[in-house]
XYZ file of C-alpha atoms in Angstrom:
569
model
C -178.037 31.334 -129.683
C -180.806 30.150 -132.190
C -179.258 28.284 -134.999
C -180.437 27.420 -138.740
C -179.144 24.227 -140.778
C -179.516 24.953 -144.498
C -178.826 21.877 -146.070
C -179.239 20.295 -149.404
C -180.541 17.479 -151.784
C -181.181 15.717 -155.525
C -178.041 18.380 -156.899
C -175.099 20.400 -155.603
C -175.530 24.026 -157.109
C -178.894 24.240 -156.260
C -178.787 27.470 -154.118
C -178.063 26.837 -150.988
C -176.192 30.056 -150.716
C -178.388 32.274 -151.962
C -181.262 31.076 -149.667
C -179.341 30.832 -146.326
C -177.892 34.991 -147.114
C -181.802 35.563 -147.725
C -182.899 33.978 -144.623
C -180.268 35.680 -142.807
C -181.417 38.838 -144.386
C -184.745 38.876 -143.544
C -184.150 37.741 -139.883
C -181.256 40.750 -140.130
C -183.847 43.192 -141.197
C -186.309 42.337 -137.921
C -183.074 43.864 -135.834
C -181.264 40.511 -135.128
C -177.908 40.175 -135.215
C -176.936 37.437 -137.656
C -173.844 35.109 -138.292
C -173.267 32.548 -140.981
C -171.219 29.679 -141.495
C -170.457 27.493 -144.820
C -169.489 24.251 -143.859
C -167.375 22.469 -147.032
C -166.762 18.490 -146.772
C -163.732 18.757 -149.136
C -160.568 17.840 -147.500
C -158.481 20.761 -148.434
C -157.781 23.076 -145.331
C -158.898 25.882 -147.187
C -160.044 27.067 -151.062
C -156.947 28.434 -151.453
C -155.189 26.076 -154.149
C -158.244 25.720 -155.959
C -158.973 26.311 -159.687
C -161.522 28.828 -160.436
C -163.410 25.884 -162.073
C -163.284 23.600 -159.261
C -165.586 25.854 -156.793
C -165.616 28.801 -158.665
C -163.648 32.385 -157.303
C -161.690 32.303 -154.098
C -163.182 34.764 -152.044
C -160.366 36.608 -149.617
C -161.908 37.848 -146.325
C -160.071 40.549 -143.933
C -157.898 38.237 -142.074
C -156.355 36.852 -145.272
C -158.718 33.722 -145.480
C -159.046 32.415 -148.578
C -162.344 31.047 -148.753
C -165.634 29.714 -150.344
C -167.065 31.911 -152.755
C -170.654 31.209 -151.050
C -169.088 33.534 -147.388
C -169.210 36.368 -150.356
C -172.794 36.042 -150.482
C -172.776 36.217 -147.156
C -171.114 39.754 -146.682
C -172.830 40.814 -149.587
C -176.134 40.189 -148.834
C -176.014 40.800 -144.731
C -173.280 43.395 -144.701
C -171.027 41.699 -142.449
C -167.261 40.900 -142.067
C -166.434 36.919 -141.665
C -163.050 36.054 -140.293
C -161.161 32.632 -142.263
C -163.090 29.770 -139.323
C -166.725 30.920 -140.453
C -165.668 28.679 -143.283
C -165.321 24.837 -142.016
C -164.002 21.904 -143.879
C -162.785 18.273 -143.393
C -159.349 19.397 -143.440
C -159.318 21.943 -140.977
C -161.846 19.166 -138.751
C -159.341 16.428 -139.428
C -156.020 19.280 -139.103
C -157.327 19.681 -135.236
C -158.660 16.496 -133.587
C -155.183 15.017 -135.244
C -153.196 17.763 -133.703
C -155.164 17.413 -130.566
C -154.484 13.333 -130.853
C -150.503 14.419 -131.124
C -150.282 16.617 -128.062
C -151.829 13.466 -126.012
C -155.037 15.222 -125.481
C -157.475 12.414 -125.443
C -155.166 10.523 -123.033
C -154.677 7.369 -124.907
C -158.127 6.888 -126.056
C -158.941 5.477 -129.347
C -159.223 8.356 -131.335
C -162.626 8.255 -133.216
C -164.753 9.585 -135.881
C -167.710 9.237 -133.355
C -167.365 11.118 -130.850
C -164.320 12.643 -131.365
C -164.837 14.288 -134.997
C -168.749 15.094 -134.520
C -167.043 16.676 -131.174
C -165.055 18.940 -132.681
C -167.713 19.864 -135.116
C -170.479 21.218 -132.580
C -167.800 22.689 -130.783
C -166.124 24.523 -133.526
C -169.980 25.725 -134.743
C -170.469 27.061 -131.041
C -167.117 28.315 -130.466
C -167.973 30.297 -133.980
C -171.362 31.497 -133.756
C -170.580 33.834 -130.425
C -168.119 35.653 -132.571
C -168.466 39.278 -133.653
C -169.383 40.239 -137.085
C -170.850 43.745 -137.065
C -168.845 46.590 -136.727
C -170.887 47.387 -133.229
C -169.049 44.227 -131.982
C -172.638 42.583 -130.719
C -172.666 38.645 -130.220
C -174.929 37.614 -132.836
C -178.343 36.347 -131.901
C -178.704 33.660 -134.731
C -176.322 31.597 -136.394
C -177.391 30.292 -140.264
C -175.608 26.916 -141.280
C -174.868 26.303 -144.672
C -173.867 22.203 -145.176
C -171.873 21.854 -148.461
C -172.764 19.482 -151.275
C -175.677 16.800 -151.323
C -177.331 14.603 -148.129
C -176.310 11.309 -148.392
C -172.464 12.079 -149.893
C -169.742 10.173 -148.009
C -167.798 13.055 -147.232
C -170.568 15.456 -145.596
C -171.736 12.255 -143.509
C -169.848 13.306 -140.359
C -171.694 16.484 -140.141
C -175.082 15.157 -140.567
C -174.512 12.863 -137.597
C -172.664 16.055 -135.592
C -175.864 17.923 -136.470
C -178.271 14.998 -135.428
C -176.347 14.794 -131.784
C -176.518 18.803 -131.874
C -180.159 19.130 -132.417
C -180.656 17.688 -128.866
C -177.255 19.448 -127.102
C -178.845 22.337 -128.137
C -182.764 21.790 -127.201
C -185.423 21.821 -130.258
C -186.207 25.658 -129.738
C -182.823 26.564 -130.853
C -182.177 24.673 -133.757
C -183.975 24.385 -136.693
C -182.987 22.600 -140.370
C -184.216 23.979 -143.867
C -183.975 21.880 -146.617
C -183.443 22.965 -150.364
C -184.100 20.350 -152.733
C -185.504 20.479 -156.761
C -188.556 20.178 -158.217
C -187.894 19.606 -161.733
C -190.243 19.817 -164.589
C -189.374 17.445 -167.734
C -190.317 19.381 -170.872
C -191.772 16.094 -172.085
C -194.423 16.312 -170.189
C -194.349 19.798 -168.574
C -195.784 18.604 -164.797
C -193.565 19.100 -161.622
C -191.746 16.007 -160.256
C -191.922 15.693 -156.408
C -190.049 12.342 -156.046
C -186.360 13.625 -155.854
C -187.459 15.830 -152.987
C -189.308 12.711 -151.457
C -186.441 10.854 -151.674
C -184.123 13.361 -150.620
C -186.186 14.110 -147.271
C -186.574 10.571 -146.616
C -182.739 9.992 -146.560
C -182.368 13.141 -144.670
C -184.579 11.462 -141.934
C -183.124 8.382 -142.178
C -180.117 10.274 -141.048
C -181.998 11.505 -137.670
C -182.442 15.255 -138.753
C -186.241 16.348 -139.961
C -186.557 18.740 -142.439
C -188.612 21.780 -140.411
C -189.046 24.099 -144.096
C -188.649 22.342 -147.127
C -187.572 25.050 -149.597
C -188.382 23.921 -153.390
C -186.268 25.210 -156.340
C -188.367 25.607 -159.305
C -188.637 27.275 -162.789
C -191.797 27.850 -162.108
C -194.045 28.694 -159.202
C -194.971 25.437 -157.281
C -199.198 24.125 -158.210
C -200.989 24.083 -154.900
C -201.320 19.552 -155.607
C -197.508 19.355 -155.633
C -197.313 21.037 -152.353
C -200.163 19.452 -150.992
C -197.880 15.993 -151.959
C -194.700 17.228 -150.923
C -196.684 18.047 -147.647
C -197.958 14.416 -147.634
C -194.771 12.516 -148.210
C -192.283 14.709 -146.641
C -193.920 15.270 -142.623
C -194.309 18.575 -143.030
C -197.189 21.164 -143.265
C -198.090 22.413 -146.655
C -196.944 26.042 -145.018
C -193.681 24.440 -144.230
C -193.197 24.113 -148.155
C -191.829 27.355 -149.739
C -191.793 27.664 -153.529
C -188.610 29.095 -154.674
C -189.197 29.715 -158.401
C -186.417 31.000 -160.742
C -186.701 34.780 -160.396
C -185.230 38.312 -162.688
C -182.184 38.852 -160.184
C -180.975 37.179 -156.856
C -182.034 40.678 -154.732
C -186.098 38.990 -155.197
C -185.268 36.159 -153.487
C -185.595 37.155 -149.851
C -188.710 39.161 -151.050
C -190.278 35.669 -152.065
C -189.241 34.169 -148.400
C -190.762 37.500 -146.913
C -193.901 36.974 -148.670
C -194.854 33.191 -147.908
C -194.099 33.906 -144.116
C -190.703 32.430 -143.507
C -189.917 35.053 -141.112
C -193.141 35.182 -139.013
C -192.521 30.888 -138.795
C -188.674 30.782 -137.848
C -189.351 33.107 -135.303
C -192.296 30.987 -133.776
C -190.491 28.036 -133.920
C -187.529 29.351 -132.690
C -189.313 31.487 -130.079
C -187.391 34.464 -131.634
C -188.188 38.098 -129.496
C -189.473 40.329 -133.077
C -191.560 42.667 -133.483
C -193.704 41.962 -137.118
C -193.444 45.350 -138.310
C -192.666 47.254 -141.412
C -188.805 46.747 -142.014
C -186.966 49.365 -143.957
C -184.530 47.210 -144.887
C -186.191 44.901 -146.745
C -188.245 47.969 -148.270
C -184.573 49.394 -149.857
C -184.092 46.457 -150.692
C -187.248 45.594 -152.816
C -187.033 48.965 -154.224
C -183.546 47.899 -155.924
C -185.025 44.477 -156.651
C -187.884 47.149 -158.600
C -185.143 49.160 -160.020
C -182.825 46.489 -161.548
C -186.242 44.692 -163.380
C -186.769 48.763 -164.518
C -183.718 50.052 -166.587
C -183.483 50.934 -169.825
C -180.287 52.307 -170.639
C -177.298 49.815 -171.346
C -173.488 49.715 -170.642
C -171.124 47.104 -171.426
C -167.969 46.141 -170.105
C -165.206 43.839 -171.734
C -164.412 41.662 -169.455
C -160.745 39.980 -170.015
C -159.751 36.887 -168.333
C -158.459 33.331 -168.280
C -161.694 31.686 -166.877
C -164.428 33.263 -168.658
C -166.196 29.470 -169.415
C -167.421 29.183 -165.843
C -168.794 33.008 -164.482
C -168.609 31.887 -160.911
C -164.585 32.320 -161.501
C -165.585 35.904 -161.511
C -168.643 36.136 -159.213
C -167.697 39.351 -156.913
C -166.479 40.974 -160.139
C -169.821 40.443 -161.691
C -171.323 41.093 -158.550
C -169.044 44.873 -157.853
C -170.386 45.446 -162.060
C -173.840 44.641 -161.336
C -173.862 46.766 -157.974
C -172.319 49.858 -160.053
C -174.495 49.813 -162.868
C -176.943 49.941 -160.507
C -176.001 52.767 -158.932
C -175.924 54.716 -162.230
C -179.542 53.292 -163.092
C -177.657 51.083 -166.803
C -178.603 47.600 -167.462
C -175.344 45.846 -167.206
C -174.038 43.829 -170.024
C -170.835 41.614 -169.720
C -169.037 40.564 -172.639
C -166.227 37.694 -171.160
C -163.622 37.434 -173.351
C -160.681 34.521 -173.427
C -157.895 36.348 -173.189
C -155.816 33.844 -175.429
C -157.949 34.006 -177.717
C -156.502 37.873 -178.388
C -153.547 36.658 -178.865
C -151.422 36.301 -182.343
C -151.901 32.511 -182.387
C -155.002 32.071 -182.347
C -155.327 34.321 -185.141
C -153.523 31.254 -187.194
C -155.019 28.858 -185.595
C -158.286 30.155 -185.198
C -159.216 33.084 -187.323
C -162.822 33.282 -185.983
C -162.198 33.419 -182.808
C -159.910 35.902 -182.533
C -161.792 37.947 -184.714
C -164.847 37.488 -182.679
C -162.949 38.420 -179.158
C -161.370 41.097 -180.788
C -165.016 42.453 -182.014
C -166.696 42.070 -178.381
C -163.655 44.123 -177.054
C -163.929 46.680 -179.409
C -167.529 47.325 -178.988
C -167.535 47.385 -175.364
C -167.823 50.506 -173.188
C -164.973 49.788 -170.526
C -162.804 46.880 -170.320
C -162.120 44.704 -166.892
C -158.886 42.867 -166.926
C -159.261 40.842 -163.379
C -156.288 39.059 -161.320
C -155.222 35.469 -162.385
C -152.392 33.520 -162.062
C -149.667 31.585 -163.925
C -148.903 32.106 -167.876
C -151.803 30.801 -170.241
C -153.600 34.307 -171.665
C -151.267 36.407 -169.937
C -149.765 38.065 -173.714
C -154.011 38.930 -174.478
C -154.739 40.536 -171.438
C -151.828 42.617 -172.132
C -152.838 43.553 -175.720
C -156.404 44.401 -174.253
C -155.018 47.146 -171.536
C -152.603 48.082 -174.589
C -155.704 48.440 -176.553
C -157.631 50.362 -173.644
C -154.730 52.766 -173.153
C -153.961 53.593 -176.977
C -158.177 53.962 -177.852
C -158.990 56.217 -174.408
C -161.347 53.676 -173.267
C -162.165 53.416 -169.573
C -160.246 50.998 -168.176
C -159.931 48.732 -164.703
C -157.029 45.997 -164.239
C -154.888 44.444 -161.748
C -151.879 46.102 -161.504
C -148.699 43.842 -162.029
C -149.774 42.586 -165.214
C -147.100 43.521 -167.942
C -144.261 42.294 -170.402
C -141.412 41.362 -167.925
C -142.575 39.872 -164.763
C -140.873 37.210 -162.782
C -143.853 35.364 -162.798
C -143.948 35.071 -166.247
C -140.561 35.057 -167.089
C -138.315 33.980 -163.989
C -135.036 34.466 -165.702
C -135.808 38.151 -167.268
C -133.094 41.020 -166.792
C -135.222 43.617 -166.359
C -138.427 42.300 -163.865
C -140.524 45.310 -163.763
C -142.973 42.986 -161.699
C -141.043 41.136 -158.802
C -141.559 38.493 -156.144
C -142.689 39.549 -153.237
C -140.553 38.458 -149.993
C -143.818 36.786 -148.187
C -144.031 34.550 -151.132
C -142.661 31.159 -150.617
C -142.055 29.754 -153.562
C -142.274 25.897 -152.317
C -145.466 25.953 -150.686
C -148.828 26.870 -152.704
C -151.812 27.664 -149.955
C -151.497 30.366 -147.970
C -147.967 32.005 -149.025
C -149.365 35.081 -150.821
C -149.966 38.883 -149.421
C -153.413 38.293 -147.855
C -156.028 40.566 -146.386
C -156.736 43.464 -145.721
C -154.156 45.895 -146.068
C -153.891 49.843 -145.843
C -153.413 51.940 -149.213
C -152.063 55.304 -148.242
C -152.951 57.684 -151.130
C -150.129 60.550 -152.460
C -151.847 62.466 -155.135
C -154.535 64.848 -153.967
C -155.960 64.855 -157.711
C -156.297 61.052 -158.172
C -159.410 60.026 -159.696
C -159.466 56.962 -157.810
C -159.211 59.295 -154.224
C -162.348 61.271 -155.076
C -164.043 57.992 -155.854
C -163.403 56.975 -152.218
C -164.726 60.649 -150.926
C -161.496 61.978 -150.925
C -160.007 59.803 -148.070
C -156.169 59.665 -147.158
C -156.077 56.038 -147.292
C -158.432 52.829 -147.638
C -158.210 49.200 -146.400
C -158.773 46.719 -149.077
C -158.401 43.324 -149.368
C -155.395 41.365 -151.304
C -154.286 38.468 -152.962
C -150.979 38.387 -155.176
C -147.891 36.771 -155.575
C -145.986 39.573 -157.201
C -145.542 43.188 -157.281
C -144.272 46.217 -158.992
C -140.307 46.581 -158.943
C -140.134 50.291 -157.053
C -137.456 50.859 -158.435
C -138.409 51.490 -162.085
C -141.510 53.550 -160.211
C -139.959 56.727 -162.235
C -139.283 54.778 -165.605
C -143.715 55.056 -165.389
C -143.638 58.522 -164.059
C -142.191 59.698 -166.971
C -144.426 58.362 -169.433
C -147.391 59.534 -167.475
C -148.707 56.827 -165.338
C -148.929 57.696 -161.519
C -148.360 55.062 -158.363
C -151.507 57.940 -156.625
C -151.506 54.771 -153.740
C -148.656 52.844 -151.958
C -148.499 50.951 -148.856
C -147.882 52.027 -145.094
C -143.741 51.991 -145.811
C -144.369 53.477 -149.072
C -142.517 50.692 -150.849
C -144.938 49.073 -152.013
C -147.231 50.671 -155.306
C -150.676 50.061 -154.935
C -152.797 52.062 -157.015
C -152.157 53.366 -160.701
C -153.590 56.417 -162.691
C -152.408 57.383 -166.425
C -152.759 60.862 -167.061
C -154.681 62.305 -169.927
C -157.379 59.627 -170.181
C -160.972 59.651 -169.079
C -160.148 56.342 -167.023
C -157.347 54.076 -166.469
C -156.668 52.629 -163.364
C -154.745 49.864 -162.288
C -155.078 48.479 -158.274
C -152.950 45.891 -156.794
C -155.844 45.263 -154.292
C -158.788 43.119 -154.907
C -161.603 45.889 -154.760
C -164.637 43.412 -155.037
C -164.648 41.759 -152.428
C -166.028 44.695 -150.456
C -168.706 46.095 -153.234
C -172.295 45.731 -151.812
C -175.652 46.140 -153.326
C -176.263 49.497 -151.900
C -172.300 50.894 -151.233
C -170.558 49.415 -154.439
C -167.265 49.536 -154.839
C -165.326 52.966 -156.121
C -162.766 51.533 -158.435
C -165.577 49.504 -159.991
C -167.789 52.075 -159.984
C -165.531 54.530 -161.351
C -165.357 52.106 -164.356
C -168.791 52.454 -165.162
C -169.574 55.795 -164.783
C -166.711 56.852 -167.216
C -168.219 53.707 -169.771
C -171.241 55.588 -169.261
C -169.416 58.577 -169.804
C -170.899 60.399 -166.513
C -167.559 60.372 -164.643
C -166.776 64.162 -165.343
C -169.933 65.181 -164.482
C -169.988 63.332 -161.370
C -166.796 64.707 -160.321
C -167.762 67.828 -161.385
C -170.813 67.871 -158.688
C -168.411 66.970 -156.067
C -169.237 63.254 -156.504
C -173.241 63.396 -156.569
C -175.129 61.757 -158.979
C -178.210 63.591 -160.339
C -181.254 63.388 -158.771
C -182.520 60.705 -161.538
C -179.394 58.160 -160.758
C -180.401 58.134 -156.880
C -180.653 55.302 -154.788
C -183.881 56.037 -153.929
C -186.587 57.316 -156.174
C -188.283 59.029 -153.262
C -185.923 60.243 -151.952
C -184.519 64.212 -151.995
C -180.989 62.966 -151.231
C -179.092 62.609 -154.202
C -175.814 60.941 -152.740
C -175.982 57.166 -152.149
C -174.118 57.867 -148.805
C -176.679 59.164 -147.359
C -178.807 56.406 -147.845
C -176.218 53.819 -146.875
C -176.205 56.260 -143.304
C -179.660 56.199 -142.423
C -179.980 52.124 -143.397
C -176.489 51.837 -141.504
C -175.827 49.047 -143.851
């Protein structure tokens, strides 16, 4: 097992992410078989309790983990399925040695956070790695790292020292550390700072781990002098310094690794068996990095929520919308809307504001209403799908949002949205439906069906509290709306058509967290096809786009299943 520590410095945010999915990408593309882990040095067990604008979304993964948002990249960009322990934190660290301590394991000893915390560190990363994450069931071949937060915070301080004792358990040719640090550029004076990455390396050494590619984010392309110094101060080669420059979309960035050799030096120093040959992976994958920077036509969708100041609250939404427009060759536009500020009060309170939400919603193409939880905004998401429904406009939503819901209203007569018997009421992480979960579909004219290639039933991932009361499920049938998808026992309502619209479509499931760049999601892509208003033709050709919305502009196939076949992505 070859592994790769991404870690960072100077600022959190900095795209640590992004560049460990793009090395794992481009060492994916040479036929390895790549895992990833994101190590967070919070103490929560899990992201589950978060706030959207701690750490951004909560991304769900198959087994019901409720994890970082940065595992999302992850799946996205190498096409894998993670399980909840590819995502590490203090807690869970702490959770087990403590546990361990209970049961009498370490036989009286002073319990310690050297050895017995860096201990369970390396072993959890090892235990980890061997795991399964392709459908072919393969052990992965390389492992990619991904520390949390900033060298030298207390918190991620146990890892660094795990790593440092792991660099040697492991021997030198199967470990290797990028680091990501800034290079900022003052406007004052317009030249490109290399001291915060000096500094940050030199604490990073300090800390017995040297930095083997120092990866420099940049707005603009790094001058051969400040390499040449980073090279200097940093004891590293000026090869060893990679510029990565703000680019158009985040499919170019494992393009720009490609090109200043990343691959053809991680496999030397990790004595990697490749062949350096054309890759057709990272040629589809340039092509929609071409593609995206190429479109001309524009769609818009509404996008309705309660967390609309911070985008990452929404990233695999944005992410399933970007990968569908895509598809249908549109330049995406998102318009995020407060939902409160739809609402009646803010009208008194704040006229402009409401009339400005109420303008972006209007002019929009589709409209998104995504999950969220508790009361705030709840009465303006409502007035939005009211608004979607009454004007015909193509329309996406989770599906227990309405009037009378026992989340909303715990004392109301009539709950046509219930509590679901999983939920425990008491405790807050980990008490919901989670994971993936079969939708068995009853209609053999939904819309939604024919999306998924006219399938029986799907597995998608969940994440609620609540559901729809089955037994008002024919109060809805008789004003036209259709539960086309329930669960396995068929008491549960899962999926939601409305008859006599071009697109409305309400899922209990969390589609997005399965879209990818070159398979996007169905419900999500349903959206914006009808917002670009080619749904009926689409369905009319049996689900084919036309040869000019292909996947591939060489290509004579003019499904994007095909292409998803032969890349086997």
């Amino acid at each position: 097992m070859k592994y790769i520590l991404v870690t960072g410095g100077v600022i959190s945010g900095i795209g640590k992410g992004i560049i460990a999915s793009s090395v794992g990408l481009i060492l994916k593309s040479c036929g390895l078989h790549v895992t990833a882990i994101k190590i967070d040095p919070y103490i929560n067990i899990d992201a589950g309790t978060f706030s959207p604008y701690e750490h951004g979304e909560v991304f769900v993964l198959d087994d019901g983990g409720e994890v970082d948002l940065d595992l999302g990249n992850y799946e996205r960009f190498l096409d894998i399925r993670l399980t909840r322990d590819n995502n590490l934190t203090t807690g869970k660290i702490y959770q087990s040695v403590i546990n361990k301590e209970r049961r009498g394991d370490y036989l009286g000893k002073t319990v310690q956070v050297v050895p017995h915390i860096t201990d369970a560190i390396q072993e959890w990363v090892v235990k980890q790695a061997k795991i399964s994450v392709d459908d072919d069931g393969v052990e992965p071949q390389v492992c990619v790292i991904e520390l949390g937060g900033t060298v030298g915070d207390i918190e991620s301080m146990p890892f660094i020292e795990a790593f440092r004792q792991f660099q040697f358990k492991v021997k030198r040719d199967n470990f290797c550390n990028i680091h990501v640090s800034l290079v900022p550029q003052p406007s004052a004076t317009g030249e490109q700072k290399t001291k915060p990455t000096q500094n940050s390396v030199r604490e990073l050494r300090g800390l017995g781990l040297s930095p083997d590619l120092i990866m420099c984010r940049c707005a603009t392309p790094l001058e051969n002098a400040v390499k040449e110094k980073i090279s200097m101060f940093c004891h590293v080669e000026p090869t060893q310094v990679i510029c990565v420059a703000d680019v158009s979309s985040i499919y170019r960035v494992p393009l720009l690794l490609e090109d200043q050799g990343v691959v053809g030096y991680i496999c030397q120093r990790l004595d990697l068996p490749i062949e350096m040959r054309a890759r057709k992976m990272l040629t589809k994958w340039k092509e929609m990095s071409d593609r995206s920077d190429r479109l001309l036509e524009h769609v818009s969708v509404a996008l309705v929520g309660k967390y609309t100041k911070f985008s990452d609250s929404y990233a695999s939404v944005i992410k399933a919308l970007e990968h569908s427009a895509l598809a249908i060759n549109h330049k995406l536009e998102i318009k995020f809307i407060d939902s409160a500020d739809l609402e009646p009060n803010t009208l008194q309170e704040e006229p402009v504001k409401y009339h400005e939400a109420w303008q972006k919603l209007c002019s929009a193409d589709g409209v998104l209403v995504p999950g969220g939880f508790g009361v705030r905004g709840t009465e303006g998401k409502i007035q939005a799908i009211s608004w979607a429904r009454k004007k015909k406009k193509p329309f996406l939503g989770k599906m227990h949002l309405n009037a009378n819901s026992t989340e909303f209203h715990p004392e109301s007569k009539h709950p046509v949205v219930i509590d679901m018997p999983e939920h425990n009421p008491g405790q807050m992480g980990g008490t919901m439906r989670l994971g993936k979960r079969r939708t068995i579909f009853k209609s053999n004219t939904s819309i939604l069906r024919k999306l998924y290639g006219d399938v029986e039933y799907v597995d998608e991932r969940h994440r609620h509290r609540f559901e729809v009361n089955p037994e008002l499920k024919h109060h809805f049938e008789e004003r036209g709306f259709h539960f086309v998808g329930q669960d396995v026992e068929g008491e549960r309502m899962e999926v939601i058509e409305l008859d006599d619209h071009a697109y409305f479509v309400g899922v209990q499931y969390h589609p997005e967290f399965t879209s990818r760049p070159i398979k996007p999601s169905p419900p999500y892509f349903g959206l914006l096809l009808a917002a670009a208003g080619k749904l009926q033709s689409y369905l009319q050709k049996g689900c084919r786009l036309s040869p000019r919305d292909t996947y591939s502009d060489r290509s004579d196939s003019s499904s994007p299943d095909s292409e998803i076949a032969e890349l086997k992505f």
